[in-house]
Backbone as CSV, one residue per row, in Angstrom:
resi,resn,N_x,N_y,N_z,CA_x,CA_y,CA_z,C_x,C_y,C_z
1,MET,51.579,38.847,129.455,51.736,40.177,130.031,53.126,40.343,130.638
2,GLY,53.658,39.382,131.322,55.022,39.431,131.851,55.258,40.596,132.789
3,ASN,56.240,41.434,132.451,56.652,42.555,133.309,55.995,43.880,132.939
4,ASN,54.932,43.841,132.151,54.276,45.066,131.716,53.648,45.777,132.916
5,ILE,54.110,46.997,133.187,53.562,47.802,134.280,52.396,48.604,133.719
6,MET,51.289,48.656,134.451,50.100,49.363,134.002,49.810,50.556,134.901
7,MET,49.183,51.553,134.300,48.796,52.735,135.048,47.698,52.379,136.051
8,ASN,47.764,52.960,137.215,46.722,52.845,138.219,45.544,53.715,137.766
9,ALA,44.350,53.181,137.744,43.174,53.930,137.294,42.978,55.220,138.086
10,ALA,43.371,55.240,139.340,43.228,56.440,140.169,44.112,57.583,139.677
11,ASP,45.115,57.276,138.840,46.022,58.311,138.351,45.478,59.073,137.140
12,ALA,44.325,58.657,136.600,43.657,59.470,135.586,43.159,60.740,136.285
13,VAL,43.293,61.873,135.638,42.942,63.150,136.262,41.482,63.477,135.973
14,TYR,40.714,63.714,137.028,39.298,64.055,136.942,39.162,65.522,136.550
15,GLY,38.556,65.810,135.408,38.529,67.144,134.830,37.714,68.181,135.578
16,SER,36.688,67.789,136.297,35.833,68.761,136.978,36.528,69.481,138.120
17,LEU,37.695,68.988,138.530,38.416,69.613,139.638,39.386,70.695,139.165
18,ALA,39.375,71.025,137.885,40.267,72.054,137.355,39.892,73.432,137.901
19,GLU,40.855,74.343,137.784,40.628,75.746,138.115,40.980,76.572,136.885
20,CYS,40.262,77.676,136.676,40.552,78.551,135.548,40.408,80.004,135.990
21,TYR,41.451,80.782,135.756,41.443,82.206,136.077,41.781,82.993,134.817
22,VAL,41.115,84.124,134.643,41.373,85.012,133.518,41.790,86.361,134.093
23,THR,42.895,86.893,133.591,43.361,88.208,134.028,43.218,89.174,132.856
24,ILE,42.333,90.167,133.035,42.038,91.157,132.003,42.371,92.530,132.557
25,GLU,43.296,93.223,131.904,43.700,94.571,132.307,43.983,94.660,133.805
26,GLY,44.746,93.707,134.319,45.170,93.714,135.711,44.158,93.172,136.711
27,ARG,42.960,92.839,136.279,41.947,92.273,137.188,41.851,90.780,136.954
28,ARG,41.875,90.013,138.036,41.846,88.547,137.957,40.442,88.045,138.282
29,TYR,39.912,87.180,137.403,38.565,86.638,137.558,38.644,85.117,137.677
30,ASN,37.872,84.550,138.572,37.715,83.107,138.673,36.688,82.715,137.625
31,PHE,37.153,82.133,136.525,36.254,81.831,135.408,35.553,80.496,135.657
32,MET,34.794,80.464,136.747,34.118,79.250,137.211,32.947,78.854,136.321
33,SER,32.528,79.731,135.404,31.410,79.381,134.534,31.843,78.541,133.332
34,LEU,33.154,78.345,133.134,33.617,77.463,132.055,33.286,76.014,132.392
35,THR,32.796,75.287,131.412,32.527,73.862,131.610,33.479,72.995,130.783
36,GLU,34.117,73.593,129.787,35.107,72.901,128.964,36.163,73.904,128.540
37,PHE,37.404,73.448,128.413,38.480,74.295,127.915,39.540,73.402,127.295
38,GLU,40.128,73.880,126.210,41.241,73.172,125.597,42.136,74.194,124.909
39,SER,43.429,74.032,125.078,44.379,74.884,124.361,45.366,73.996,123.625
40,LYS,45.882,74.535,122.516,46.827,73.782,121.694,47.946,74.706,121.250
41,TRP,49.143,74.150,121.139,50.279,74.854,120.542,50.625,74.094,119.274
42,GLU,50.360,74.711,118.133,50.611,74.081,116.838,51.971,74.550,116.324
43,VAL,52.866,73.610,116.106,54.193,73.918,115.597,54.133,73.995,114.075
44,ASN,54.639,75.072,113.525,54.762,75.193,112.066,55.988,74.395,111.636
45,ILE,55.787,73.448,110.743,56.873,72.615,110.243,57.176,73.036,108.801
46,ALA,58.417,73.485,108.580,58.835,73.894,107.237,59.467,72.702,106.517
47,ASP,59.190,72.582,105.223,59.847,71.581,104.394,61.268,72.050,104.094
48,VAL,62.215,71.115,104.168,63.618,71.427,103.910,64.116,70.534,102.773
49,PRO,64.259,71.097,101.565,64.825,70.302,100.477,66.299,70.006,100.761
50,ILE,66.718,68.769,100.516,68.097,68.377,100.780,68.672,67.744,99.524
51,LEU,69.763,68.316,99.031,70.430,67.810,97.839,70.911,66.392,98.075
52,GLY,70.627,65.490,97.145,71.052,64.109,97.246,70.093,63.225,98.020
53,LYS,68.978,63.767,98.461,67.993,62.992,99.223,66.653,63.053,98.503
54,VAL,66.013,61.904,98.337,64.718,61.863,97.660,63.633,62.492,98.534
55,GLY,63.631,62.157,99.796,62.602,62.668,100.706,62.904,64.075,101.174
56,MET,61.895,64.744,101.629,61.991,66.097,102.137,62.357,66.050,103.617
57,GLY,63.246,66.931,104.045,63.526,67.103,105.472,62.505,68.054,106.077
58,HIS,62.507,68.155,107.386,61.549,69.020,108.068,62.228,69.718,109.237
59,LYS,61.768,70.932,109.530,62.335,71.702,110.624,61.241,72.551,111.269
60,ALA,61.258,72.585,112.580,60.313,73.437,113.307,60.615,74.901,112.975
61,ALA,59.572,75.664,112.659,59.733,77.057,112.245,58.604,77.908,112.814
62,GLY,58.562,78.073,114.113,57.544,78.901,114.742,56.361,78.088,115.227
63,GLY,55.389,78.774,115.781,54.208,78.095,116.298,53.065,79.063,116.523
64,LYS,51.910,78.490,116.818,50.699,79.273,117.035,49.883,78.616,118.134
65,GLY,49.412,79.435,119.075,48.570,78.938,120.142,47.110,79.262,119.900
66,THR,46.245,78.283,120.117,44.802,78.495,120.027,44.129,77.911,121.268
67,TRP,43.003,78.457,121.621,42.227,77.950,122.753,40.747,77.990,122.395
68,SER,39.986,77.129,123.070,38.533,77.127,122.899,37.898,76.623,124.182
69,GLY,36.651,76.993,124.365,35.954,76.547,125.559,34.459,76.762,125.444
70,THR,33.766,76.178,126.389,32.326,76.342,126.523,32.055,76.865,127.924
71,ALA,31.201,77.872,128.020,30.888,78.465,129.323,29.382,78.619,129.461
72,HIS,28.918,78.637,130.691,27.536,79.031,130.938,27.389,80.488,130.507
73,TYR,26.278,80.810,129.922,26.012,82.157,129.429,25.548,83.004,130.613
74,ASN,26.512,83.426,131.447,26.147,84.159,132.655,27.169,85.219,133.054
75,GLN,28.003,85.646,132.125,28.943,86.726,132.401,28.986,87.649,131.187
76,SER,29.351,88.910,131.424,29.374,89.892,130.337,30.761,90.446,130.043
77,HIS,31.790,89.957,130.720,33.123,90.545,130.563,33.642,90.478,129.130
78,PHE,33.460,89.357,128.467,33.935,89.250,127.095,33.087,90.112,126.147
79,ARG,31.787,90.187,126.395,30.941,91.069,125.588,31.330,92.537,125.801
80,GLN,31.716,92.889,127.026,32.166,94.250,127.300,33.465,94.548,126.542
81,MET,34.363,93.554,126.445,35.578,93.733,125.653,35.223,93.951,124.188
82,ALA,34.277,93.166,123.666,33.859,93.309,122.270,33.228,94.677,122.034
83,ASP,32.430,95.138,122.987,31.796,96.442,122.870,32.846,97.546,122.841
84,ALA,33.812,97.462,123.736,34.882,98.465,123.752,35.676,98.429,122.447
85,TYR,35.919,97.237,121.923,36.675,97.113,120.671,35.941,97.757,119.495
86,GLN,34.627,97.492,119.394,33.899,98.062,118.259,33.755,99.572,118.379
87,LYS,33.908,100.115,119.591,33.796,101.566,119.760,35.140,102.281,119.714
88,THR,36.225,101.590,120.122,37.528,102.257,120.243,38.607,101.661,119.337
89,GLY,38.394,100.447,118.849,39.432,99.781,118.076,40.481,99.108,118.935
90,VAL,40.304,99.107,120.248,41.264,98.504,121.168,40.676,97.220,121.749
91,LEU,41.316,96.099,121.445,40.923,94.810,122.011,42.032,94.389,122.967
92,PRO,41.734,94.353,124.278,42.802,94.057,125.226,43.243,92.594,125.182
93,TYR,44.552,92.398,125.340,45.102,91.063,125.532,44.827,90.659,126.978
94,PHE,44.744,89.356,127.230,44.509,88.860,128.580,45.223,87.531,128.748
95,ASP,45.279,87.053,129.983,45.899,85.770,130.300,44.842,84.797,130.791
96,ILE,45.032,83.521,130.470,44.175,82.449,130.981,45.072,81.456,131.702
97,GLN,44.777,81.206,132.973,45.532,80.236,133.768,44.645,79.037,134.059
98,VAL,45.123,77.839,133.693,44.379,76.607,133.933,45.244,75.676,134.777
99,SER,44.681,75.186,135.874,45.368,74.213,136.725,44.513,72.959,136.835
100,ASN,45.170,71.823,136.717,44.523,70.524,136.917,45.165,69.862,138.119
101,GLU,44.329,69.412,139.042,44.825,68.674,140.207,43.700,67.794,140.727
102,ASP,43.970,66.522,140.836,43.027,65.548,141.363,43.699,64.896,142.570
103,PRO,43.177,65.081,143.773,43.843,64.550,144.964,43.959,63.024,144.991
104,THR,43.185,62.330,144.158,43.289,60.861,144.129,44.379,60.377,143.178
105,SER,44.963,61.277,142.400,45.987,60.908,141.423,47.381,61.216,141.967
106,ALA,48.328,60.339,141.672,49.716,60.534,142.107,50.453,61.576,141.270
107,VAL,49.858,62.067,140.170,50.575,62.996,139.300,50.671,64.410,139.859
108,GLY,49.858,64.755,140.842,49.929,66.083,141.434,49.209,67.133,140.614
109,ARG,49.866,68.272,140.441,49.231,69.458,139.845,50.020,69.932,138.626
110,GLN,49.284,70.385,137.606,49.890,71.040,136.450,49.179,72.360,136.216
111,THR,49.949,73.405,135.939,49.391,74.720,135.642,49.988,75.237,134.344
112,ILE,49.118,75.715,133.465,49.532,76.365,132.221,48.962,77.784,132.243
113,ILE,49.817,78.776,131.990,49.370,80.164,131.886,49.530,80.588,130.430
114,HIS,48.418,80.877,129.792,48.385,81.303,128.391,48.525,82.824,128.378
115,ARG,49.556,83.324,127.710,49.864,84.762,127.714,49.450,85.398,126.383
116,GLY,49.000,86.635,126.463,48.655,87.378,125.255,47.462,86.804,124.514
117,CYS,46.410,86.467,125.254,45.213,85.869,124.647,44.330,86.935,124.000
118,LEU,43.678,86.528,122.935,42.630,87.324,122.294,41.446,86.411,121.999
119,CYS,40.243,86.954,122.050,39.050,86.233,121.577,38.929,86.476,120.085
120,ASP,38.527,85.451,119.339,38.350,85.652,117.896,36.884,85.749,117.490
121,ASN,35.967,85.583,118.429,34.545,85.828,118.163,33.822,86.001,119.491
122,PHE,32.662,86.616,119.433,31.903,86.920,120.642,30.416,86.640,120.408
123,ILE,29.779,85.922,121.317,28.319,85.814,121.335,27.818,87.095,121.990
124,LEU,26.990,87.851,121.295,26.495,89.100,121.861,25.190,88.897,122.621
125,ALA,24.244,88.239,122.009,22.952,87.996,122.650,22.480,86.612,122.234
126,LYS,21.633,86.029,123.079,21.238,84.651,122.824,19.981,84.331,123.616
127,PHE,19.136,83.489,123.046,18.052,82.880,123.823,17.674,81.569,123.167
128,GLN,16.989,80.747,123.954,16.494,79.462,123.463,15.291,79.099,124.314
129,ALA,14.141,78.988,123.686,12.936,78.614,124.420,13.041,77.166,124.871
130,GLY,12.456,76.854,126.005,12.487,75.491,126.514,13.204,75.423,127.847
131,GLU,13.638,74.231,128.182,14.229,74.002,129.496,15.751,73.934,129.489
132,ASP,16.390,74.108,128.320,17.844,74.018,128.259,18.505,75.240,128.881
133,LEU,19.673,75.017,129.485,20.476,76.109,130.011,21.238,76.743,128.859
134,LEU,21.455,78.040,128.931,22.201,78.730,127.887,23.701,78.595,128.139
135,ASP,24.442,78.285,127.072,25.893,78.284,127.149,26.431,79.037,125.943
136,GLU,27.733,79.256,125.920,28.352,79.955,124.802,29.716,79.362,124.512
137,GLU,30.046,79.337,123.225,31.352,78.868,122.783,32.297,80.065,122.734
138,LEU,33.487,79.889,123.262,34.519,80.920,123.258,35.747,80.348,122.566
139,SER,36.492,81.188,121.867,37.730,80.716,121.244,38.627,81.899,120.949
140,GLY,39.889,81.568,120.704,40.832,82.628,120.392,42.238,82.101,120.219
141,THR,43.168,83.020,120.337,44.587,82.708,120.173,45.350,83.150,121.414
142,PHE,46.574,82.668,121.532,47.490,83.171,122.559,48.886,83.238,121.966
143,GLU,49.710,84.142,122.517,51.039,84.402,121.983,52.092,83.437,122.518
144,SER,52.020,83.129,123.810,53.019,82.271,124.450,52.383,81.626,125.674
145,TRP,53.146,80.759,126.332,52.614,80.101,127.520,53.753,79.737,128.460
146,ASP,53.405,79.641,129.737,54.322,79.221,130.795,53.719,78.018,131.493
147,MET,54.582,77.173,132.051,54.140,75.993,132.797,54.870,75.969,134.143
148,PRO,54.381,76.764,135.120,55.063,76.816,136.423,54.935,75.543,137.249
149,GLU,53.945,74.712,136.939,53.775,73.434,137.642,53.564,72.329,136.621
150,SER,54.248,71.199,136.814,54.145,70.056,135.910,53.690,68.821,136.668
151,PHE,52.960,67.956,135.967,52.601,66.675,136.558,53.870,65.895,136.882
152,LYS,53.827,65.124,137.952,54.921,64.201,138.291,54.890,63.018,137.331
153,THR,56.066,62.428,137.110,56.143,61.237,136.264,55.659,60.027,137.051
154,LEU,54.705,59.303,136.487,54.163,58.119,137.159,55.205,57.009,137.200
155,ASP,55.194,56.222,138.270,56.047,55.037,138.357,55.736,54.132,137.179
156,GLY,56.777,53.663,136.506,56.612,52.764,135.373,56.614,53.455,134.040
157,PHE,56.429,54.795,134.005,56.411,55.529,132.742,57.807,55.597,132.139
158,LEU,58.797,55.931,132.962,60.182,55.982,132.517,60.751,54.565,132.560
159,THR,61.251,54.079,131.444,61.681,52.666,131.380,63.188,52.467,131.484
160,ASN,63.978,53.517,131.423,65.430,53.342,131.614,66.056,54.532,132.256
């Protein structure tokens, strides 16, 4: 092992302490019914043919943001957006803000604000007989994102 520095287990971030807010048409909601959330920024990579080279080069050429989550089936705001869309043709863009902070971790807090979000499907009605709680899958796209807060770099991560 020698001089290998290892991460302190306490520096893993506990996910249940996250916060999530959704801003729809100027109104901010604490989206506390979410139990899972994940967003991704997929970079489009274009192939670049290069004269005199056997292999193909590559270059970043745009990107696309997607998000998905699972929530308790106990709010109607997204269904109301879907209802308005099917009646008017207007689907409002919204923002999703996610912050992760675990007081036992040295990394501190990170916040990502997803701008220009849209839902790509809506659960309208649902039931399930038995003792299970109802939940719903949510997903969509976003146009851009901001990161006003970043995790701190852990000791030992930077090697030079």
